[in-house]
PDB file of C-alpha atoms in Angstrom:
ATOM      1  CA  MET A   1       0.114 -85.131  99.974  1.00  0.00           C
ATOM      2  CA  SER A   2       0.603 -84.760  96.214  1.00  0.00           C
ATOM      3  CA  PHE A   3      -2.203 -85.392  93.747  1.00  0.00           C
ATOM      4  CA  LEU A   4      -2.035 -86.814  90.231  1.00  0.00           C
ATOM      5  CA  ALA A   5      -4.666 -85.693  87.691  1.00  0.00           C
ATOM      6  CA  ILE A   6      -5.026 -87.623  84.427  1.00  0.00           C
ATOM      7  CA  ASP A   7      -7.017 -86.677  81.330  1.00  0.00           C
ATOM      8  CA  VAL A   8      -7.134 -89.451  78.715  1.00  0.00           C
ATOM      9  CA  GLY A   9      -8.461 -88.076  75.435  1.00  0.00           C
ATOM     10  CA  ASN A  10      -8.965 -89.601  72.017  1.00  0.00           C
ATOM     11  CA  THR A  11      -5.379 -88.945  70.931  1.00  0.00           C
ATOM     12  CA  ARG A  12      -3.248 -88.158  73.991  1.00  0.00           C
ATOM     13  CA  LEU A  13      -2.990 -88.723  77.724  1.00  0.00           C
ATOM     14  CA  LYS A  14      -2.340 -85.506  79.644  1.00  0.00           C
ATOM     15  CA  TRP A  15      -1.218 -85.581  83.272  1.00  0.00           C
ATOM     16  CA  ALA A  16      -0.406 -83.068  85.990  1.00  0.00           C
ATOM     17  CA  GLN A  17       0.895 -83.476  89.525  1.00  0.00           C
ATOM     18  CA  TYR A  18      -0.115 -80.947  92.200  1.00  0.00           C
ATOM     19  CA  ASP A  19       0.944 -80.463  95.791  1.00  0.00           C
ATOM     20  CA  ALA A  20      -2.628 -81.000  97.031  1.00  0.00           C
ATOM     21  CA  PRO A  21      -6.041 -82.152  95.720  1.00  0.00           C
ATOM     22  CA  ARG A  22      -7.702 -78.733  95.678  1.00  0.00           C
ATOM     23  CA  PRO A  23      -8.211 -75.809  93.281  1.00  0.00           C
ATOM     24  CA  GLY A  24      -5.293 -73.417  93.299  1.00  0.00           C
ATOM     25  CA  ALA A  25      -2.814 -76.130  94.300  1.00  0.00           C
ATOM     26  CA  ARG A  26       0.761 -75.655  93.137  1.00  0.00           C
ATOM     27  CA  LEU A  27       1.658 -77.475  89.933  1.00  0.00           C
ATOM     28  CA  LEU A  28       4.690 -79.718  90.494  1.00  0.00           C
ATOM     29  CA  ALA A  29       5.031 -81.426  87.115  1.00  0.00           C
ATOM     30  CA  HIS A  30       3.044 -82.109  83.978  1.00  0.00           C
ATOM     31  CA  GLY A  31       3.287 -83.835  80.633  1.00  0.00           C
ATOM     32  CA  ALA A  32       1.531 -85.594  77.787  1.00  0.00           C
ATOM     33  CA  ALA A  33       1.918 -88.773  75.781  1.00  0.00           C
ATOM     34  CA  PHE A  34       0.225 -90.099  72.681  1.00  0.00           C
ATOM     35  CA  LEU A  35      -1.940 -93.121  73.451  1.00  0.00           C
ATOM     36  CA  GLU A  36       0.497 -95.348  71.566  1.00  0.00           C
ATOM     37  CA  ARG A  37       3.137 -94.493  74.212  1.00  0.00           C
ATOM     38  CA  ILE A  38       1.077 -95.075  77.357  1.00  0.00           C
ATOM     39  CA  ASP A  39       2.990 -98.279  78.162  1.00  0.00           C
ATOM     40  CA  GLU A  40       6.221 -96.296  78.522  1.00  0.00           C
ATOM     41  CA  LEU A  41       5.047 -93.879  81.214  1.00  0.00           C
ATOM     42  CA  SER A  42       6.140 -95.863  84.278  1.00  0.00           C
ATOM     43  CA  GLU A  43       9.661 -96.274  82.866  1.00  0.00           C
ATOM     44  CA  GLN A  44      10.005 -92.753  81.532  1.00  0.00           C
ATOM     45  CA  GLU A  45       7.987 -89.662  82.495  1.00  0.00           C
ATOM     46  CA  TRP A  46       6.537 -91.033  85.732  1.00  0.00           C
ATOM     47  CA  LYS A  47       9.611 -92.889  86.945  1.00  0.00           C
ATOM     48  CA  SER A  48      11.212 -89.854  88.599  1.00  0.00           C
ATOM     49  CA  LEU A  49       8.009 -88.357  90.065  1.00  0.00           C
ATOM     50  CA  PRO A  50       7.518 -88.331  93.821  1.00  0.00           C
ATOM     51  CA  ALA A  51       4.867 -90.877  94.703  1.00  0.00           C
ATOM     52  CA  PRO A  52       1.410 -89.256  94.582  1.00  0.00           C
ATOM     53  CA  THR A  53      -0.870 -89.696  97.580  1.00  0.00           C
ATOM     54  CA  SER A  54      -4.038 -89.783  95.471  1.00  0.00           C
ATOM     55  CA  MET A  55      -5.108 -89.834  91.849  1.00  0.00           C
ATOM     56  CA  LEU A  56      -8.237 -88.887  89.908  1.00  0.00           C
ATOM     57  CA  GLY A  57      -8.739 -89.117  86.185  1.00  0.00           C
ATOM     58  CA  CYS A  58     -11.186 -88.987  83.315  1.00  0.00           C
ATOM     59  CA  CYS A  59     -10.999 -91.202  80.261  1.00  0.00           C
ATOM     60  CA  VAL A  60     -12.927 -91.047  76.980  1.00  0.00           C
ATOM     61  CA  ALA A  61     -10.674 -93.493  75.123  1.00  0.00           C
ATOM     62  CA  GLY A  62     -12.377 -96.694  76.260  1.00  0.00           C
ATOM     63  CA  GLU A  63     -11.968 -99.445  78.822  1.00  0.00           C
ATOM     64  CA  ALA A  64      -8.888-101.030  77.245  1.00  0.00           C
ATOM     65  CA  ILE A  65      -6.952 -97.759  77.313  1.00  0.00           C
ATOM     66  CA  ARG A  66      -8.013 -97.120  80.907  1.00  0.00           C
ATOM     67  CA  ARG A  67      -6.683-100.542  81.940  1.00  0.00           C
ATOM     68  CA  ARG A  68      -3.360 -99.781  80.270  1.00  0.00           C
ATOM     69  CA  VAL A  69      -3.125 -96.542  82.263  1.00  0.00           C
ATOM     70  CA  GLU A  70      -3.877 -98.405  85.488  1.00  0.00           C
ATOM     71  CA  GLU A  71      -1.078-100.858  84.708  1.00  0.00           C
ATOM     72  CA  GLN A  72       1.327 -97.915  84.554  1.00  0.00           C
ATOM     73  CA  LEU A  73      -0.030 -96.583  87.842  1.00  0.00           C
ATOM     74  CA  GLU A  74       1.075 -99.841  89.514  1.00  0.00           C
ATOM     75  CA  LEU A  75       4.440 -98.070  89.710  1.00  0.00           C
ATOM     76  CA  TRP A  76       3.040 -96.736  92.984  1.00  0.00           C
ATOM     77  CA  SER A  77       1.712 -99.824  94.753  1.00  0.00           C
ATOM     78  CA  HIS A  78      -0.196 -97.854  97.399  1.00  0.00           C
ATOM     79  CA  LEU A  79      -2.140 -95.776  94.851  1.00  0.00           C
ATOM     80  CA  ASP A  80      -5.811 -96.567  94.342  1.00  0.00           C
ATOM     81  CA  PRO A  81      -6.847 -95.291  90.876  1.00  0.00           C
ATOM     82  CA  SER A  82     -10.123 -93.374  90.816  1.00  0.00           C
ATOM     83  CA  TRP A  83     -12.018 -92.267  87.715  1.00  0.00           C
ATOM     84  CA  VAL A  84     -14.791 -89.737  87.220  1.00  0.00           C
ATOM     85  CA  VAL A  85     -18.002 -90.819  85.506  1.00  0.00           C
ATOM     86  CA  SER A  86     -20.660 -88.381  84.360  1.00  0.00           C
ATOM     87  CA  SER A  87     -23.488 -88.156  86.883  1.00  0.00           C
ATOM     88  CA  ALA A  88     -26.722 -86.273  87.459  1.00  0.00           C
ATOM     89  CA  ALA A  89     -24.999 -83.583  89.534  1.00  0.00           C
ATOM     90  CA  GLU A  90     -21.609 -82.831  91.052  1.00  0.00           C
ATOM     91  CA  CYS A  91     -19.806 -79.789  92.450  1.00  0.00           C
ATOM     92  CA  GLY A  92     -22.779 -77.507  91.820  1.00  0.00           C
ATOM     93  CA  VAL A  93     -23.206 -78.513  88.159  1.00  0.00           C
ATOM     94  CA  ILE A  94     -26.501 -80.146  87.148  1.00  0.00           C
ATOM     95  CA  ASN A  95     -26.440 -82.503  84.185  1.00  0.00           C
ATOM     96  CA  GLY A  96     -29.273 -81.716  81.773  1.00  0.00           C
ATOM     97  CA  TYR A  97     -28.395 -84.485  79.285  1.00  0.00           C
ATOM     98  CA  ASP A  98     -31.277 -86.814  78.409  1.00  0.00           C
ATOM     99  CA  HIS A  99     -29.151 -89.693  79.746  1.00  0.00           C
ATOM    100  CA  PRO A 100     -26.613 -88.085  82.138  1.00  0.00           C
ATOM    101  CA  GLY A 101     -24.275 -91.076  82.163  1.00  0.00           C
ATOM    102  CA  ARG A 102     -23.806 -90.848  78.397  1.00  0.00           C
ATOM    103  CA  LEU A 103     -22.357 -87.354  78.490  1.00  0.00           C
ATOM    104  CA  GLY A 104     -18.652 -87.448  77.622  1.00  0.00           C
ATOM    105  CA  VAL A 105     -16.799 -87.358  80.912  1.00  0.00           C
ATOM    106  CA  ASP A 106     -14.227 -84.856  79.624  1.00  0.00           C
ATOM    107  CA  ARG A 107     -17.068 -82.459  78.819  1.00  0.00           C
ATOM    108  CA  TRP A 108     -18.533 -83.018  82.283  1.00  0.00           C
ATOM    109  CA  VAL A 109     -15.240 -82.387  84.074  1.00  0.00           C
ATOM    110  CA  ALA A 110     -14.472 -79.308  81.941  1.00  0.00           C
ATOM    111  CA  MET A 111     -17.862 -77.832  82.824  1.00  0.00           C
ATOM    112  CA  ILE A 112     -17.169 -78.393  86.521  1.00  0.00           C
ATOM    113  CA  GLY A 113     -13.846 -76.606  86.088  1.00  0.00           C
ATOM    114  CA  ALA A 114     -15.514 -73.766  84.204  1.00  0.00           C
ATOM    115  CA  ARG A 115     -18.196 -73.424  86.882  1.00  0.00           C
ATOM    116  CA  ALA A 116     -15.497 -73.087  89.546  1.00  0.00           C
ATOM    117  CA  HIS A 117     -13.757 -70.346  87.544  1.00  0.00           C
ATOM    118  CA  LEU A 118     -17.076 -68.616  86.933  1.00  0.00           C
ATOM    119  CA  LEU A 119     -18.062 -68.499  90.598  1.00  0.00           C
ATOM    120  CA  ALA A 120     -14.669 -67.006  91.437  1.00  0.00           C
ATOM    121  CA  GLN A 121     -14.922 -64.175  88.915  1.00  0.00           C
ATOM    122  CA  ALA A 122     -18.460 -63.626  87.622  1.00  0.00           C
ATOM    123  CA  PRO A 123     -21.171 -65.325  89.694  1.00  0.00           C
ATOM    124  CA  GLY A 124     -24.619 -64.994  88.176  1.00  0.00           C
ATOM    125  CA  ARG A 125     -23.355 -65.335  84.583  1.00  0.00           C
ATOM    126  CA  PRO A 126     -23.892 -68.317  82.271  1.00  0.00           C
ATOM    127  CA  ALA A 127     -20.909 -70.076  80.727  1.00  0.00           C
ATOM    128  CA  LEU A 128     -19.905 -71.304  77.291  1.00  0.00           C
ATOM    129  CA  VAL A 129     -17.366 -74.135  77.501  1.00  0.00           C
ATOM    130  CA  VAL A 130     -15.448 -74.981  74.316  1.00  0.00           C
ATOM    131  CA  MET A 131     -12.978 -77.858  73.977  1.00  0.00           C
ATOM    132  CA  VAL A 132     -11.009 -78.044  70.740  1.00  0.00           C
ATOM    133  CA  GLY A 133      -9.244 -81.332  70.199  1.00  0.00           C
ATOM    134  CA  THR A 134      -9.737 -84.403  68.031  1.00  0.00           C
ATOM    135  CA  ALA A 135     -13.408 -83.468  68.289  1.00  0.00           C
ATOM    136  CA  VAL A 136     -14.845 -80.081  69.238  1.00  0.00           C
ATOM    137  CA  THR A 137     -17.499 -79.649  71.925  1.00  0.00           C
ATOM    138  CA  VAL A 138     -19.411 -76.427  72.543  1.00  0.00           C
ATOM    139  CA  ASP A 139     -21.390 -76.612  75.789  1.00  0.00           C
ATOM    140  CA  ALA A 140     -23.765 -74.271  77.604  1.00  0.00           C
ATOM    141  CA  LEU A 141     -24.224 -73.755  81.347  1.00  0.00           C
ATOM    142  CA  ASP A 142     -26.895 -71.403  82.648  1.00  0.00           C
ATOM    143  CA  GLU A 143     -26.353 -69.045  85.561  1.00  0.00           C
ATOM    144  CA  THR A 144     -27.438 -71.703  88.101  1.00  0.00           C
ATOM    145  CA  GLY A 145     -24.901 -74.242  86.867  1.00  0.00           C
ATOM    146  CA  ARG A 146     -27.322 -76.343  84.829  1.00  0.00           C
ATOM    147  CA  PHE A 147     -25.939 -77.899  81.666  1.00  0.00           C
ATOM    148  CA  LEU A 148     -28.366 -76.876  78.928  1.00  0.00           C
ATOM    149  CA  GLY A 149     -26.858 -78.888  76.072  1.00  0.00           C
ATOM    150  CA  GLY A 150     -24.101 -78.608  73.530  1.00  0.00           C
ATOM    151  CA  PHE A 151     -22.743 -79.193  70.047  1.00  0.00           C
ATOM    152  CA  ILE A 152     -20.257 -81.845  68.939  1.00  0.00           C
ATOM    153  CA  LEU A 153     -18.415 -81.405  65.665  1.00  0.00           C
ATOM    154  CA  PRO A 154     -15.224 -82.734  64.070  1.00  0.00           C
ATOM    155  CA  GLY A 155     -11.899 -81.179  64.881  1.00  0.00           C
ATOM    156  CA  HIS A 156      -9.630 -79.747  62.203  1.00  0.00           C
ATOM    157  CA  GLY A 157      -7.901 -83.031  61.414  1.00  0.00           C
ATOM    158  CA  ILE A 158     -11.071 -85.097  61.085  1.00  0.00           C
ATOM    159  CA  MET A 159     -12.663 -82.516  58.804  1.00  0.00           C
ATOM    160  CA  LEU A 160      -9.677 -82.496  56.467  1.00  0.00           C
ATOM    161  CA  ARG A 161      -9.305 -86.280  56.411  1.00  0.00           C
ATOM    162  CA  ALA A 162     -13.014 -86.705  55.690  1.00  0.00           C
ATOM    163  CA  LEU A 163     -12.760 -84.384  52.696  1.00  0.00           C
ATOM    164  CA  GLU A 164      -9.658 -86.133  51.457  1.00  0.00           C
ATOM    165  CA  SER A 165     -11.222 -89.602  51.676  1.00  0.00           C
ATOM    166  CA  GLY A 166     -14.627 -88.574  50.342  1.00  0.00           C
ATOM    167  CA  THR A 167     -13.644 -86.363  47.432  1.00  0.00           C
ATOM    168  CA  ALA A 168     -12.006 -87.756  44.308  1.00  0.00           C
ATOM    169  CA  GLY A 169      -8.564 -86.382  43.610  1.00  0.00           C
ATOM    170  CA  LEU A 170      -8.505 -84.027  46.602  1.00  0.00           C
ATOM    171  CA  ARG A 171      -5.328 -83.880  48.660  1.00  0.00           C
ATOM    172  CA  VAL A 172      -5.097 -81.858  51.820  1.00  0.00           C
ATOM    173  CA  PRO A 173      -1.792 -79.998  52.270  1.00  0.00           C
ATOM    174  CA  THR A 174      -1.681 -77.530  55.139  1.00  0.00           C
ATOM    175  CA  GLY A 175      -3.007 -74.106  54.223  1.00  0.00           C
ATOM    176  CA  ASP A 176      -3.543 -70.764  55.919  1.00  0.00           C
ATOM    177  CA  VAL A 177      -6.728 -69.236  57.276  1.00  0.00           C
ATOM    178  CA  ARG A 178      -7.838 -66.444  54.964  1.00  0.00           C
ATOM    179  CA  ASP A 179     -10.925 -64.266  54.760  1.00  0.00           C
ATOM    180  CA  PHE A 180     -11.098 -64.936  51.020  1.00  0.00           C
ATOM    181  CA  PRO A 181      -9.104 -68.080  50.167  1.00  0.00           C
ATOM    182  CA  THR A 182      -7.915 -68.310  46.570  1.00  0.00           C
ATOM    183  CA  ASN A 183      -6.383 -71.799  46.595  1.00  0.00           C
ATOM    184  CA  THR A 184      -7.626 -75.198  47.725  1.00  0.00           C
ATOM    185  CA  SER A 185      -5.288 -75.602  50.697  1.00  0.00           C
ATOM    186  CA  ASP A 186      -6.288 -72.263  52.185  1.00  0.00           C
ATOM    187  CA  ALA A 187      -9.959 -72.921  51.389  1.00  0.00           C
ATOM    188  CA  LEU A 188      -9.900 -76.208  53.303  1.00  0.00           C
ATOM    189  CA  THR A 189      -8.061 -74.837  56.331  1.00  0.00           C
ATOM    190  CA  SER A 190     -10.232 -71.713  56.419  1.00  0.00           C
ATOM    191  CA  GLY A 191     -13.431 -73.707  56.036  1.00  0.00           C
ATOM    192  CA  GLY A 192     -12.636 -75.958  58.999  1.00  0.00           C
ATOM    193  CA  THR A 193     -11.545 -73.088  61.224  1.00  0.00           C
ATOM    194  CA  TYR A 194     -14.564 -70.916  60.456  1.00  0.00           C
ATOM    195  CA  ALA A 195     -16.945 -73.876  60.859  1.00  0.00           C
ATOM    196  CA  ILE A 196     -15.712 -74.266  64.435  1.00  0.00           C
ATOM    197  CA  ALA A 197     -15.828 -70.503  65.035  1.00  0.00           C
ATOM    198  CA  GLY A 198     -19.370 -70.393  63.670  1.00  0.00           C
ATOM    199  CA  ALA A 199     -20.552 -73.125  66.046  1.00  0.00           C
ATOM    200  CA  ILE A 200     -19.045 -71.253  68.997  1.00  0.00           C
ATOM    201  CA  GLU A 201     -20.629 -67.967  67.992  1.00  0.00           C
ATOM    202  CA  ARG A 202     -24.013 -69.612  67.386  1.00  0.00           C
ATOM    203  CA  MET A 203     -24.025 -71.171  70.873  1.00  0.00           C
ATOM    204  CA  TYR A 204     -22.979 -67.817  72.332  1.00  0.00           C
ATOM    205  CA  ARG A 205     -26.087 -66.249  70.778  1.00  0.00           C
ATOM    206  CA  ASN A 206     -28.254 -69.170  71.922  1.00  0.00           C
ATOM    207  CA  ILE A 207     -27.142 -68.695  75.527  1.00  0.00           C
ATOM    208  CA  LEU A 208     -27.611 -64.932  75.348  1.00  0.00           C
ATOM    209  CA  ARG A 209     -31.143 -65.400  74.052  1.00  0.00           C
ATOM    210  CA  ARG A 210     -31.958 -68.067  76.668  1.00  0.00           C
ATOM    211  CA  CYS A 211     -30.381 -66.420  79.729  1.00  0.00           C
ATOM    212  CA  GLY A 212     -30.644 -62.720  78.883  1.00  0.00           C
ATOM    213  CA  VAL A 213     -26.983 -62.000  79.673  1.00  0.00           C
ATOM    214  CA  PRO A 214     -23.857 -62.862  77.677  1.00  0.00           C
ATOM    215  CA  PRO A 215     -21.980 -65.974  78.781  1.00  0.00           C
ATOM    216  CA  VAL A 216     -18.394 -66.114  79.918  1.00  0.00           C
ATOM    217  CA  CYS A 217     -16.639 -68.203  77.262  1.00  0.00           C
ATOM    218  CA  PHE A 218     -13.915 -70.650  78.312  1.00  0.00           C
ATOM    219  CA  LEU A 219     -11.727 -72.094  75.554  1.00  0.00           C
ATOM    220  CA  THR A 220      -9.629 -75.199  76.208  1.00  0.00           C
ATOM    221  CA  GLY A 221      -8.307 -78.378  74.592  1.00  0.00           C
ATOM    222  CA  GLY A 222      -5.083 -79.352  72.877  1.00  0.00           C
ATOM    223  CA  ALA A 223      -5.923 -77.264  69.806  1.00  0.00           C
ATOM    224  CA  GLY A 224      -7.767 -74.460  71.571  1.00  0.00           C
ATOM    225  CA  TRP A 225      -4.960 -72.020  70.846  1.00  0.00           C
ATOM    226  CA  LYS A 226      -5.550 -72.463  67.117  1.00  0.00           C
ATOM    227  CA  MET A 227      -8.932 -70.722  67.429  1.00  0.00           C
ATOM    228  CA  VAL A 228      -7.661 -67.716  69.362  1.00  0.00           C
ATOM    229  CA  PRO A 229      -7.198 -65.373  66.352  1.00  0.00           C
ATOM    230  CA  TYR A 230     -10.532 -66.244  64.744  1.00  0.00           C
ATOM    231  CA  LEU A 231     -13.200 -65.784  67.422  1.00  0.00           C
ATOM    232  CA  THR A 232     -15.320 -62.645  67.494  1.00  0.00           C
ATOM    233  CA  VAL A 233     -16.703 -63.289  71.008  1.00  0.00           C
ATOM    234  CA  ASP A 234     -14.799 -62.525  74.198  1.00  0.00           C
ATOM    235  CA  PHE A 235     -13.187 -65.636  75.666  1.00  0.00           C
ATOM    236  CA  GLN A 236     -10.666 -66.897  78.185  1.00  0.00           C
ATOM    237  CA  LEU A 237      -8.106 -69.489  77.095  1.00  0.00           C
ATOM    238  CA  VAL A 238      -7.790 -71.890  80.056  1.00  0.00           C
ATOM    239  CA  GLU A 239      -5.622 -74.792  78.976  1.00  0.00           C
ATOM    240  CA  SER A 240      -5.920 -76.495  82.391  1.00  0.00           C
ATOM    241  CA  LEU A 241      -9.739 -76.538  82.487  1.00  0.00           C
ATOM    242  CA  VAL A 242     -10.114 -80.341  82.737  1.00  0.00           C
ATOM    243  CA  PHE A 243      -7.420 -80.481  85.429  1.00  0.00           C
ATOM    244  CA  ASP A 244      -9.181 -77.629  87.248  1.00  0.00           C
ATOM    245  CA  GLY A 245     -12.364 -79.697  87.193  1.00  0.00           C
ATOM    246  CA  LEU A 246     -10.554 -82.765  88.534  1.00  0.00           C
ATOM    247  CA  LEU A 247      -9.085 -80.678  91.363  1.00  0.00           C
ATOM    248  CA  ARG A 248     -12.527 -79.355  92.249  1.00  0.00           C
ATOM    249  CA  ILE A 249     -14.049 -82.852  92.251  1.00  0.00           C
ATOM    250  CA  ALA A 250     -11.183 -84.230  94.324  1.00  0.00           C
ATOM    251  CA  GLU A 251     -11.632 -81.445  96.870  1.00  0.00           C
ATOM    252  CA  GLN A 252     -15.361 -82.086  97.228  1.00  0.00           C
ATOM    253  CA  ARG A 253     -14.961 -85.848  97.513  1.00  0.00           C
ATOM    254  CA  ALA A 254     -12.285 -85.431 100.182  1.00  0.00           C
ATOM    255  CA  ALA A 255     -14.605 -83.125 102.127  1.00  0.00           C
ATOM    256  CA  GLU A 256     -17.435 -85.655 101.870  1.00  0.00           C
ATOM    257  CA  ARG A 257     -15.201 -88.460 103.171  1.00  0.00           C
ATOM    258  CA  ALA A 258     -14.132 -86.291 106.110  1.00  0.00           C
ATOM    259  CA  ARG A 259     -17.683 -85.639 107.283  1.00  0.00           C
ATOM    260  CA  PRO A 260     -18.690 -87.572 110.412  1.00  0.00           C
TER     261      PRO A 260
END
């Protein structure tokens, strides 16, 4: 009865196997691979896994990458791959995007995961959902579960590469985050980090002003840990937030199929 959750981002594929398709299920195995290594999964990381009963994934890397993942999933001939697409509403979350289907599916699934966490610990509060990866998204959910909107900005790497390519003579060695940088490396690293922190803090204030109560902030993504020392708002680091959303969606869909 095991369940395989897959999150295909812009840089890496993350996967996790659970003992059941429901929130709180026991984690059996997990891993990650850069997109360039997807074609090795069936002969390496997945080869020794017990055959999953079901699978659900989200993919923002495009149709060609998704097809490559499905080719690897042919390792288990009985498995029928299923993928989430952003919709008008699911699992108690209402999509307020102008065109709901154009919302990045990783953002959508992370918000569903955040909503599930929120209802378990602080019902009646809004949520701020931050994913820090290749890109950074900063999304707002009101207390009813409605997605109000969000910011998208470059991640650390994109910011630094853009400055390097767009500024004559500038090279971008790794620096440290400082309150008052006194060299170019530290200035670049600090600028990128505090730009992301500033976007998070601005959305926090926007939600507080809109909803009248402070949001619960969930921080996730492959580089989420990098922001931990630099945020001035309270937050929870939940590295599994997309997987938590996939588990919640899988549970609801299974319940819907079981209804007479």
